[in-house]
Every structure is written in C-alpha cells, then in structure tokens.
Amino acid sequence: MALSLYVFHLFYKFKVLVLVTLCLMVLWATFSYLVDTRQQISKAKSMVEDFRKVTSLEDSQQEEKIESITKVPTVKSFQVPCPALSPYLRGASKLTFKASLTLEEVQKENPQVTKGRYHPTECSALQHVAILIPHRNREKHLLYLLEHLHPFLQRQQLDYGIYVIHQADSTKFNRAKLLNVGYLEALKEANWDCFIFHDVDLVPENDFNIYMCDRQPKHLVVGRNSTGYRLRYKGYFGGVTALTRDQFSKVNGFSNNYWGWGGEDDDLRIRVEMQKMGVVRPSADVARYTMIFHKRDHGNEENGERMKLLRQVSKTWKTDGLNSCSYKLLSVEHNPLYINITVDFSMQPKIS
C-alpha cells in the first residue's frame, strides 16, 4: 500500500514538471514571436522612413530644379511686336564717306548681322524686308551704302536681308532684270513681306524714312542732293521703291527689255497705274538721299529704245516680266554683310 502511494506521488510530480516545462516552452515561444514581430515592425518603420526621406529628397531636388529653371533669365523671343515707330530713330544725319573705309571695318560695326541677315531681339519686327541692290563695278559705292544702310535699318527694328545682284557678263547693264532676279532668288530663301528695290549710289539721310511697304507701292526718293532735294519730275518712280510681294507679283515685276540706262522705272510706274494702284511717298523733309557722285559706267549707256518700249507697256506687261525672266545663275554667296547673287545674261539659259 505504501509503495503504491509512493509511485502515485512520484507520477504526479512528473506530470507537474512536464506541465511546467510545457508552459515555459509556450511562454518562450510567445516571447520570441513578440520580439521578432517588434523587430520586423521596427525594420518596416525604418524602411518607410527611408522611403519618405528619399521621396522628400526627390521632391526637394525637383523643387530646386523648377526653382533653378524659373531663375534662369529667358530672352523674349518675338512675343511683343515692335512699335510702329522705333524708339531708336535719330532723324536727319550728316553723311560722311571715308576714302580709306574697308569691308572689315563695316563688319566690325555690325556684329549682329549674319550672312546678310538681321532681326531685332527685343521685339518681333512688323515686316520682313528684302533689300535688292543691282550691281556691277561699283564696289566702293556698295561699301558706302552698306556702312550707312545696316545701322539705318537696325534702328528701324526691321527683320531684313540685303541682296546684291551682280551682273557678271559684259553685255549692257540691265537694272530691271537684275531686280527681277533678286526678287525670285530671295523668295527661295525666305518668305519676305516687302521688297526694297535700291540703287547702289543712293544713301538715305533720315531714318524716319521707314523702309517698310505700304498699302500702295511706295516711292522713297522724293529728293536728293544732286537735284536740290526736289522730285526729279512728276511721276518719277526710280532710285528706291518699295512693293509688297503681292503688289510686285500683280504687275509681273519689271520689264526684262531695258538694256542700258533709263526707262525701266517709268515702265514699272505704268504697270502700277494699270493695276489701279497709286504711288505714296514720305514727306519731302524725310525722304532725302545723298547721291554718291560717279561718271556714267561703260556698258550702262543711255537706252535709246526706252521711249518706244514705254509706249508698248500696255501690250507687253503680261508676257514681259517675272514670268519671262531667264538667266544663268552663277553663284549665291552668303557674305557676312550681304547675300551676293551673280548672274550671266549673255547666254540663253534655261528658265530659272
């Protein structure tokens, strides 16, 4: 009996010990789980915090980038149109012509002119203007004109290009046909609004004589020093004229048949009048020019046929002009101060 009681008591202790061991194991497992969970939460929090830091840094960098972009000064690219009357105009100027003047000096004085082209940077020009200058054996006159014309046009805030059309052959000089060539070739480079047909020996004295086209064809030479600053004759339409693309196209340009001096400008006026257009001029005190003295060029003798040609304008203007201007194009050179177009009229080339 006593042995049986002892065994029962020993077995009971063993059960209690097992139960306590199991409880301790459960407690240890629970504790380990809680610690591990806490570490995972801490790690997760750390990852979230790191992500926030990265996001915050990226946002900060983006803000700095945007801020840096907004701080960069931007050039106003043709947002505001130029005023109708430029604030840089000076009025009448006393012209001088230095005998020792060089092309390099003129280039140095006009650093913003590139390949014969210029446009204002502070505003959008009201018109895009092509200056067409017929030329042969007048290098000094061309140099003087470029010296004064570039700053003159820049003060007027024009988007412009200067084209010099050079007749290379030894046949009689044909001013009108050269101007037709200049018009056709210039339009291959840009969509010009206005064309100024400009003699090489006439230099404008007053920059209020605006080199822009009008609603009607415009004659810019009211007076010159060689005529006492009076209009040469009633109906005179030579020297420097301004026509829009539409106006010049409507009259079919100049006649191609005036070889030698005289008549082609009167022919153009007749064409203008036939299209029911008038001629406008600036005021006489503004439209003043200095004519650079020169003798009559060899190859530019007076055209004895001009009066006969003028009587035929009404019959010939539709077939003699831009639509019949044939020439051999020798070269187009983009010099710093002007675009030089060289042509040959001595042969019968293909229609250009």
mmCIF file of C-alpha atoms in Angstrom:
data_model
loop_
_atom_site.group_PDB
_atom_site.id
_atom_site.type_symbol
_atom_site.label_atom_id
_atom_site.label_comp_id
_atom_site.label_asym_id
_atom_site.label_seq_id
_atom_site.Cartn_x
_atom_site.Cartn_y
_atom_site.Cartn_z
ATOM 1 C CA MET A 1 0.000 0.000 0.000
ATOM 2 C CA ALA A 2 2.779 2.368 0.977
ATOM 3 C CA LEU A 3 4.644 1.529 -2.284
ATOM 4 C CA SER A 4 1.621 2.234 -4.365
ATOM 5 C CA LEU A 5 1.128 5.613 -2.737
ATOM 6 C CA TYR A 6 4.796 6.495 -3.336
ATOM 7 C CA VAL A 7 4.545 5.652 -7.053
ATOM 8 C CA PHE A 8 1.381 7.721 -7.433
ATOM 9 C CA HIS A 9 3.017 10.659 -5.734
ATOM 10 C CA LEU A 10 6.107 10.393 -7.996
ATOM 11 C CA PHE A 11 3.963 10.199 -11.095
ATOM 12 C CA TYR A 12 2.034 13.290 -10.004
ATOM 13 C CA LYS A 13 5.294 15.290 -9.623
ATOM 14 C CA PHE A 14 6.387 14.129 -13.035
ATOM 15 C CA LYS A 15 3.129 15.394 -14.584
ATOM 16 C CA VAL A 16 3.503 18.744 -12.840
ATOM 17 C CA LEU A 17 7.076 19.021 -14.106
ATOM 18 C CA VAL A 18 6.003 18.223 -17.666
ATOM 19 C CA LEU A 19 3.176 20.753 -17.430
ATOM 20 C CA VAL A 20 5.508 23.463 -16.098
ATOM 21 C CA THR A 21 8.000 22.665 -18.875
ATOM 22 C CA LEU A 22 5.295 22.946 -21.477
ATOM 23 C CA CYS A 23 4.137 26.261 -20.009
ATOM 24 C CA LEU A 24 7.672 27.597 -20.077
ATOM 25 C CA MET A 25 8.089 26.495 -23.688
ATOM 26 C CA VAL A 26 4.862 28.244 -24.640
ATOM 27 C CA LEU A 27 5.955 31.388 -22.827
ATOM 28 C CA TRP A 28 9.357 31.303 -24.576
ATOM 29 C CA ALA A 29 7.803 30.804 -27.967
ATOM 30 C CA THR A 30 5.389 33.689 -27.347
ATOM 31 C CA PHE A 31 8.195 35.927 -26.150
ATOM 32 C CA SER A 32 10.342 35.091 -29.166
ATOM 33 C CA TYR A 33 7.431 35.814 -31.517
ATOM 34 C CA LEU A 34 6.750 39.158 -29.905
ATOM 35 C CA VAL A 35 10.424 40.162 -30.071
ATOM 36 C CA ASP A 36 10.677 39.085 -33.709
ATOM 37 C CA THR A 37 7.454 40.914 -34.589
ATOM 38 C CA ARG A 38 8.732 44.051 -32.893
ATOM 39 C CA GLN A 39 11.957 43.845 -34.858
ATOM 40 C CA GLN A 40 10.004 43.385 -38.088
ATOM 41 C CA ILE A 41 7.802 46.386 -37.255
ATOM 42 C CA SER A 42 10.890 48.428 -36.395
ATOM 43 C CA LYS A 43 12.503 47.354 -39.663
ATOM 44 C CA ALA A 44 9.338 48.191 -41.577
ATOM 45 C CA LYS A 45 9.176 51.581 -39.890
ATOM 46 C CA SER A 46 12.813 52.147 -40.811
ATOM 47 C CA MET A 47 12.085 51.243 -44.459
ATOM 48 C CA VAL A 48 9.083 53.578 -44.522
ATOM 49 C CA GLU A 49 11.183 56.334 -43.004
ATOM 50 C CA ASP A 50 13.923 55.752 -45.585
ATOM 51 C CA PHE A 51 11.359 55.845 -48.393
ATOM 52 C CA ARG A 52 9.963 59.098 -47.006
ATOM 53 C CA LYS A 53 13.457 60.543 -46.895
ATOM 54 C CA VAL A 54 14.134 59.509 -50.500
ATOM 55 C CA THR A 55 10.773 60.866 -51.652
ATOM 56 C CA SER A 56 11.381 64.061 -49.721
ATOM 57 C CA LEU A 57 14.838 64.389 -51.287
ATOM 58 C CA GLU A 58 13.450 63.824 -54.790
ATOM 59 C CA ASP A 59 10.705 66.381 -54.168
ATOM 60 C CA SER A 60 13.275 68.801 -52.828
ATOM 61 C CA GLN A 61 15.501 68.235 -55.859
ATOM 62 C CA GLN A 62 12.520 68.645 -58.175
ATOM 63 C CA GLU A 63 11.571 71.899 -56.443
ATOM 64 C CA GLU A 64 15.166 73.104 -56.669
ATOM 65 C CA LYS A 65 15.218 72.154 -60.362
ATOM 66 C CA ILE A 66 11.974 74.015 -61.007
ATOM 67 C CA GLU A 67 13.224 76.950 -58.978
ATOM 68 C CA SER A 68 16.506 76.977 -60.874
ATOM 69 C CA ILE A 69 14.609 76.889 -64.180
ATOM 70 C CA THR A 70 12.441 79.811 -63.130
ATOM 71 C CA LYS A 71 15.506 81.749 -62.057
ATOM 72 C CA VAL A 72 17.210 81.373 -65.476
ATOM 73 C CA PRO A 73 16.682 84.622 -67.412
ATOM 74 C CA THR A 74 14.838 83.958 -70.667
ATOM 75 C CA VAL A 75 15.097 86.034 -73.824
ATOM 76 C CA LYS A 76 11.730 87.240 -75.067
ATOM 77 C CA SER A 77 11.565 85.501 -78.400
ATOM 78 C CA PHE A 78 9.374 87.650 -80.598
ATOM 79 C CA GLN A 79 6.486 87.797 -78.150
ATOM 80 C CA VAL A 80 5.916 91.541 -78.350
ATOM 81 C CA PRO A 81 5.537 93.253 -81.736
ATOM 82 C CA CYS A 82 7.891 96.134 -82.406
ATOM 83 C CA PRO A 83 6.313 99.594 -82.207
ATOM 84 C CA ALA A 84 5.174 101.317 -85.390
ATOM 85 C CA LEU A 85 7.827 103.959 -84.737
ATOM 86 C CA SER A 86 11.094 102.703 -83.324
ATOM 87 C CA PRO A 87 12.463 104.461 -80.202
ATOM 88 C CA TYR A 88 15.989 104.309 -81.709
ATOM 89 C CA LEU A 89 15.369 106.701 -84.599
ATOM 90 C CA ARG A 90 17.657 109.739 -84.758
ATOM 91 C CA GLY A 91 16.271 111.739 -87.661
ATOM 92 C CA ALA A 92 18.488 113.513 -90.166
ATOM 93 C CA SER A 93 22.182 112.581 -90.224
ATOM 94 C CA LYS A 94 25.128 114.256 -91.888
ATOM 95 C CA LEU A 95 26.685 111.577 -94.052
ATOM 96 C CA THR A 96 30.409 111.187 -94.486
ATOM 97 C CA PHE A 97 32.285 108.825 -96.796
ATOM 98 C CA LYS A 98 35.794 107.890 -95.700
ATOM 99 C CA ALA A 99 38.091 107.138 -98.623
ATOM 100 C CA SER A 100 40.048 104.521 -96.641
ATOM 101 C CA LEU A 101 36.950 102.599 -95.477
ATOM 102 C CA THR A 102 37.291 98.808 -95.599
ATOM 103 C CA LEU A 103 34.768 95.982 -95.555
ATOM 104 C CA GLU A 104 36.316 94.672 -92.325
ATOM 105 C CA GLU A 105 35.542 97.977 -90.582
ATOM 106 C CA VAL A 106 31.904 97.803 -91.644
ATOM 107 C CA GLN A 107 31.676 94.196 -90.437
ATOM 108 C CA LYS A 108 33.129 95.159 -87.065
ATOM 109 C CA GLU A 109 30.497 97.872 -86.670
ATOM 110 C CA ASN A 110 27.667 95.400 -87.381
ATOM 111 C CA PRO A 111 28.357 92.284 -85.286
ATOM 112 C CA GLN A 112 24.696 91.245 -85.179
ATOM 113 C CA VAL A 113 24.437 90.942 -88.957
ATOM 114 C CA THR A 114 24.966 87.332 -90.030
ATOM 115 C CA LYS A 115 25.158 86.230 -93.657
ATOM 116 C CA GLY A 116 23.482 89.417 -94.754
ATOM 117 C CA ARG A 117 20.561 88.992 -92.344
ATOM 118 C CA TYR A 118 19.449 90.785 -89.178
ATOM 119 C CA HIS A 119 16.435 90.695 -86.876
ATOM 120 C CA PRO A 120 15.739 92.605 -83.654
ATOM 121 C CA THR A 121 15.973 90.549 -80.457
ATOM 122 C CA GLU A 122 13.842 92.799 -78.256
ATOM 123 C CA CYS A 123 10.622 92.520 -80.288
ATOM 124 C CA SER A 124 9.003 90.947 -83.337
ATOM 125 C CA ALA A 125 9.537 93.034 -86.493
ATOM 126 C CA LEU A 126 6.390 94.285 -88.194
ATOM 127 C CA GLN A 127 7.690 93.337 -91.648
ATOM 128 C CA HIS A 128 10.335 91.062 -93.137
ATOM 129 C CA VAL A 129 12.138 93.171 -95.707
ATOM 130 C CA ALA A 130 14.451 92.170 -98.562
ATOM 131 C CA ILE A 131 16.724 94.938 -99.881
ATOM 132 C CA LEU A 132 17.635 94.277 -103.538
ATOM 133 C CA ILE A 133 20.633 96.149 -104.986
ATOM 134 C CA PRO A 134 21.575 95.765 -108.684
ATOM 135 C CA HIS A 135 25.339 95.942 -109.097
ATOM 136 C CA ARG A 136 28.287 95.905 -111.471
ATOM 137 C CA ASN A 137 31.694 97.594 -110.999
ATOM 138 C CA ARG A 138 30.522 99.742 -108.070
ATOM 139 C CA GLU A 139 32.443 98.208 -105.164
ATOM 140 C CA LYS A 140 33.196 101.496 -103.395
ATOM 141 C CA HIS A 141 29.605 102.708 -103.708
ATOM 142 C CA LEU A 142 28.384 99.383 -102.326
ATOM 143 C CA LEU A 143 30.752 99.686 -99.376
ATOM 144 C CA TYR A 144 29.491 103.184 -98.522
ATOM 145 C CA LEU A 145 25.869 102.084 -98.826
ATOM 146 C CA LEU A 146 26.419 99.063 -96.562
ATOM 147 C CA GLU A 147 28.192 101.237 -93.988
ATOM 148 C CA HIS A 148 25.157 103.513 -93.605
ATOM 149 C CA LEU A 149 22.282 101.204 -94.511
ATOM 150 C CA HIS A 150 22.882 98.472 -91.917
ATOM 151 C CA PRO A 151 22.667 100.718 -88.813
ATOM 152 C CA PHE A 152 19.859 102.693 -90.514
ATOM 153 C CA LEU A 153 17.733 99.536 -90.871
ATOM 154 C CA GLN A 154 18.635 98.232 -87.400
ATOM 155 C CA ARG A 155 17.443 101.480 -85.810
ATOM 156 C CA GLN A 156 14.115 100.900 -87.569
ATOM 157 C CA GLN A 157 13.842 97.461 -85.861
ATOM 158 C CA LEU A 158 13.409 95.605 -89.136
ATOM 159 C CA ASP A 159 13.914 91.936 -89.873
ATOM 160 C CA TYR A 160 15.861 92.329 -93.102
ATOM 161 C CA GLY A 161 18.265 90.813 -95.588
ATOM 162 C CA ILE A 162 20.445 92.619 -98.130
ATOM 163 C CA TYR A 163 20.817 91.010 -101.558
ATOM 164 C CA VAL A 164 23.352 92.313 -104.071
ATOM 165 C CA ILE A 165 22.615 91.070 -107.583
ATOM 166 C CA HIS A 166 25.754 91.205 -109.673
ATOM 167 C CA GLN A 167 25.737 91.127 -113.483
ATOM 168 C CA ALA A 168 28.889 89.258 -114.441
ATOM 169 C CA ASP A 169 28.755 89.431 -118.223
ATOM 170 C CA SER A 170 29.933 92.299 -120.438
ATOM 171 C CA THR A 171 26.587 92.955 -122.130
ATOM 172 C CA LYS A 172 24.747 96.206 -121.415
ATOM 173 C CA PHE A 173 23.673 96.657 -117.822
ATOM 174 C CA ASN A 174 20.081 95.617 -117.140
ATOM 175 C CA ARG A 175 18.987 97.048 -113.796
ATOM 176 C CA ALA A 176 15.369 95.917 -114.078
ATOM 177 C CA LYS A 177 16.173 92.324 -114.933
ATOM 178 C CA LEU A 178 18.676 92.128 -112.070
ATOM 179 C CA LEU A 179 15.927 93.246 -109.702
ATOM 180 C CA ASN A 180 13.595 90.551 -111.065
ATOM 181 C CA VAL A 181 16.362 88.011 -110.430
ATOM 182 C CA GLY A 182 16.857 89.334 -106.892
ATOM 183 C CA TYR A 183 13.148 89.023 -106.155
ATOM 184 C CA LEU A 184 12.946 85.437 -107.473
ATOM 185 C CA GLU A 185 16.132 84.268 -105.725
ATOM 186 C CA ALA A 186 15.326 85.979 -102.406
ATOM 187 C CA LEU A 187 11.980 84.183 -102.243
ATOM 188 C CA LYS A 188 13.836 80.875 -102.466
ATOM 189 C CA GLU A 189 15.438 81.687 -99.095
ATOM 190 C CA ALA A 190 12.651 83.335 -97.105
ATOM 191 C CA ASN A 191 9.017 84.360 -97.249
ATOM 192 C CA TRP A 192 9.667 88.117 -97.462
ATOM 193 C CA ASP A 193 6.771 90.553 -96.928
ATOM 194 C CA CYS A 194 8.329 93.585 -98.547
ATOM 195 C CA PHE A 195 10.909 94.305 -101.252
ATOM 196 C CA ILE A 196 13.018 97.472 -101.454
ATOM 197 C CA PHE A 197 14.496 97.997 -104.940
ATOM 198 C CA HIS A 198 17.558 100.113 -104.191
ATOM 199 C CA ASP A 199 20.172 101.843 -106.374
ATOM 200 C CA VAL A 200 23.706 101.370 -105.092
ATOM 201 C CA ASP A 201 24.625 105.076 -105.277
ATOM 202 C CA LEU A 202 21.749 106.462 -103.169
ATOM 203 C CA VAL A 203 22.236 106.678 -99.393
ATOM 204 C CA PRO A 204 19.289 107.659 -97.128
ATOM 205 C CA GLU A 205 19.875 110.650 -94.850
ATOM 206 C CA ASN A 206 16.956 110.382 -92.413
ATOM 207 C CA ASP A 207 15.970 107.178 -90.591
ATOM 208 C CA PHE A 208 12.359 108.395 -90.272
ATOM 209 C CA ASN A 209 12.183 107.377 -93.936
ATOM 210 C CA ILE A 210 10.851 103.950 -92.978
ATOM 211 C CA TYR A 211 11.901 101.031 -95.171
ATOM 212 C CA MET A 212 8.581 99.201 -94.967
ATOM 213 C CA CYS A 213 5.898 98.618 -97.567
ATOM 214 C CA ASP A 214 2.537 100.386 -97.596
ATOM 215 C CA ARG A 215 -0.946 99.625 -98.841
ATOM 216 C CA GLN A 216 0.136 101.148 -102.150
ATOM 217 C CA PRO A 217 3.520 100.953 -103.909
ATOM 218 C CA LYS A 218 5.900 103.360 -102.203
ATOM 219 C CA HIS A 219 8.495 105.705 -103.701
ATOM 220 C CA LEU A 220 11.146 106.672 -101.169
ATOM 221 C CA VAL A 221 13.321 109.171 -103.073
ATOM 222 C CA VAL A 222 11.455 112.465 -103.001
ATOM 223 C CA GLY A 223 14.681 114.463 -103.138
ATOM 224 C CA ARG A 224 18.405 114.028 -103.483
ATOM 225 C CA ASN A 225 21.378 116.327 -103.131
ATOM 226 C CA SER A 226 22.010 116.292 -106.900
ATOM 227 C CA THR A 227 18.546 117.767 -107.621
ATOM 228 C CA GLY A 228 18.407 120.253 -104.745
ATOM 229 C CA TYR A 229 16.244 117.779 -102.818
ATOM 230 C CA ARG A 230 13.359 118.175 -105.263
ATOM 231 C CA LEU A 231 11.471 115.439 -107.089
ATOM 232 C CA ARG A 232 13.209 114.890 -110.431
ATOM 233 C CA TYR A 233 9.938 115.098 -112.379
ATOM 234 C CA LYS A 234 6.251 114.422 -111.851
ATOM 235 C CA GLY A 235 5.679 110.687 -111.898
ATOM 236 C CA TYR A 236 9.298 109.848 -111.064
ATOM 237 C CA PHE A 237 9.389 106.324 -109.600
ATOM 238 C CA GLY A 238 13.100 105.465 -109.605
ATOM 239 C CA GLY A 239 16.050 105.198 -107.236
ATOM 240 C CA VAL A 240 14.446 103.426 -104.273
ATOM 241 C CA THR A 241 10.963 101.885 -104.345
ATOM 242 C CA ALA A 242 9.063 99.555 -102.016
ATOM 243 C CA LEU A 243 6.470 96.998 -103.087
ATOM 244 C CA THR A 244 4.899 94.102 -101.266
ATOM 245 C CA ARG A 245 5.133 90.613 -102.698
ATOM 246 C CA ASP A 246 1.511 90.846 -103.831
ATOM 247 C CA GLN A 247 1.968 94.276 -105.444
ATOM 248 C CA PHE A 248 5.094 93.264 -107.364
ATOM 249 C CA SER A 249 3.553 89.992 -108.489
ATOM 250 C CA LYS A 250 0.396 91.766 -109.633
ATOM 251 C CA VAL A 251 2.358 93.961 -112.101
ATOM 252 C CA ASN A 252 4.506 90.981 -113.233
ATOM 253 C CA GLY A 253 7.630 92.692 -111.887
ATOM 254 C CA PHE A 254 9.914 94.802 -114.052
ATOM 255 C CA SER A 255 10.297 94.508 -117.798
ATOM 256 C CA ASN A 256 13.365 92.497 -118.837
ATOM 257 C CA ASN A 257 13.954 94.517 -122.017
ATOM 258 C CA TYR A 258 15.586 97.736 -120.762
ATOM 259 C CA TRP A 259 19.289 97.363 -121.629
ATOM 260 C CA GLY A 260 21.350 100.380 -120.591
ATOM 261 C CA TRP A 261 20.286 103.438 -118.595
ATOM 262 C CA GLY A 262 16.736 104.736 -118.257
ATOM 263 C CA GLY A 263 13.089 103.858 -118.724
ATOM 264 C CA GLU A 264 12.605 100.801 -116.526
ATOM 265 C CA ASP A 265 11.342 102.794 -113.528
ATOM 266 C CA ASP A 266 8.743 104.629 -115.659
ATOM 267 C CA ASP A 267 7.704 101.258 -117.087
ATOM 268 C CA LEU A 268 7.099 99.980 -113.532
ATOM 269 C CA ARG A 269 5.026 103.072 -112.671
ATOM 270 C CA ILE A 270 2.821 102.491 -115.750
ATOM 271 C CA ARG A 271 2.303 98.877 -114.666
ATOM 272 C CA VAL A 272 1.312 100.054 -111.188
ATOM 273 C CA GLU A 273 -1.181 102.550 -112.594
ATOM 274 C CA MET A 274 -2.646 99.941 -114.949
ATOM 275 C CA GLN A 275 -3.461 97.796 -111.910
ATOM 276 C CA LYS A 276 -5.381 100.733 -110.382
ATOM 277 C CA MET A 277 -2.765 101.223 -107.683
ATOM 278 C CA GLY A 278 -1.397 104.601 -106.638
ATOM 279 C CA VAL A 279 2.050 105.720 -105.523
ATOM 280 C CA VAL A 280 2.651 107.003 -101.999
ATOM 281 C CA ARG A 281 5.678 108.954 -100.784
ATOM 282 C CA PRO A 282 7.030 110.036 -97.393
ATOM 283 C CA SER A 283 7.251 113.770 -96.684
ATOM 284 C CA ALA A 284 9.881 115.727 -98.620
ATOM 285 C CA ASP A 285 11.822 116.669 -95.470
ATOM 286 C CA VAL A 286 12.264 112.967 -94.605
ATOM 287 C CA ALA A 287 12.700 111.211 -97.971
ATOM 288 C CA ARG A 288 16.114 112.760 -98.681
ATOM 289 C CA TYR A 289 19.138 110.994 -100.168
ATOM 290 C CA THR A 290 22.769 111.667 -100.875
ATOM 291 C CA MET A 291 23.775 110.520 -104.325
ATOM 292 C CA ILE A 292 27.415 109.439 -104.486
ATOM 293 C CA PHE A 293 28.971 111.153 -107.482
ATOM 294 C CA HIS A 294 30.127 108.985 -110.363
ATOM 295 C CA LYS A 295 30.572 109.105 -114.114
ATOM 296 C CA ARG A 296 28.380 107.100 -116.468
ATOM 297 C CA ASP A 297 29.528 103.467 -116.435
ATOM 298 C CA HIS A 298 30.832 101.792 -119.554
ATOM 299 C CA GLY A 299 28.134 99.332 -120.554
ATOM 300 C CA ASN A 300 25.361 101.441 -118.996
ATOM 301 C CA GLU A 301 24.928 103.980 -121.767
ATOM 302 C CA GLU A 302 21.574 105.681 -122.252
ATOM 303 C CA ASN A 303 18.904 103.380 -123.648
ATOM 304 C CA GLY A 304 17.792 104.834 -126.995
ATOM 305 C CA GLU A 305 14.880 102.392 -127.211
ATOM 306 C CA ARG A 306 13.289 103.337 -123.909
ATOM 307 C CA MET A 307 10.547 105.652 -125.262
ATOM 308 C CA LYS A 308 9.446 103.027 -127.773
ATOM 309 C CA LEU A 309 9.322 100.380 -125.038
ATOM 310 C CA LEU A 310 7.304 102.659 -122.766
ATOM 311 C CA ARG A 311 4.622 103.081 -125.427
ATOM 312 C CA GLN A 312 4.184 99.296 -125.572
ATOM 313 C CA VAL A 313 3.762 98.560 -121.867
ATOM 314 C CA SER A 314 0.003 98.016 -122.065
ATOM 315 C CA LYS A 315 0.594 95.295 -124.678
ATOM 316 C CA THR A 316 3.673 93.627 -123.231
ATOM 317 C CA TRP A 317 3.401 93.691 -119.431
ATOM 318 C CA LYS A 318 1.612 90.335 -119.125
ATOM 319 C CA THR A 319 4.324 88.418 -121.011
ATOM 320 C CA ASP A 320 7.413 90.516 -120.202
ATOM 321 C CA GLY A 321 8.399 90.375 -116.544
ATOM 322 C CA LEU A 322 8.755 87.857 -113.734
ATOM 323 C CA ASN A 323 7.161 85.118 -115.805
ATOM 324 C CA SER A 324 9.738 85.527 -118.613
ATOM 325 C CA CYS A 325 12.886 86.301 -116.606
ATOM 326 C CA SER A 326 15.529 83.867 -117.878
ATOM 327 C CA TYR A 327 19.097 83.927 -116.580
ATOM 328 C CA LYS A 328 22.092 81.781 -115.815
ATOM 329 C CA LEU A 329 22.706 81.670 -112.083
ATOM 330 C CA LEU A 330 26.456 81.503 -111.456
ATOM 331 C CA SER A 331 26.551 81.624 -107.662
ATOM 332 C CA VAL A 332 24.797 82.591 -104.424
ATOM 333 C CA GLU A 333 27.298 83.565 -101.722
ATOM 334 C CA HIS A 334 26.309 84.402 -98.157
ATOM 335 C CA ASN A 335 28.864 87.008 -97.157
ATOM 336 C CA PRO A 336 28.811 88.469 -93.637
ATOM 337 C CA LEU A 337 27.106 91.727 -94.696
ATOM 338 C CA TYR A 338 25.073 90.697 -97.755
ATOM 339 C CA ILE A 339 23.986 87.829 -99.967
ATOM 340 C CA ASN A 340 25.768 88.084 -103.318
ATOM 341 C CA ILE A 341 23.860 86.686 -106.310
ATOM 342 C CA THR A 342 25.906 86.508 -109.527
ATOM 343 C CA VAL A 343 24.167 86.026 -112.863
ATOM 344 C CA ASP A 344 25.040 85.960 -116.554
ATOM 345 C CA PHE A 345 22.684 87.429 -119.163
ATOM 346 C CA SER A 346 24.973 86.901 -122.156
ATOM 347 C CA MET A 347 23.701 83.383 -122.995
ATOM 348 C CA GLN A 348 20.252 81.931 -123.485
ATOM 349 C CA PRO A 349 19.923 79.783 -120.363
ATOM 350 C CA LYS A 350 17.122 77.584 -119.177
ATOM 351 C CA ILE A 351 14.275 79.307 -117.406
ATOM 352 C CA SER A 352 15.354 79.668 -113.771
#
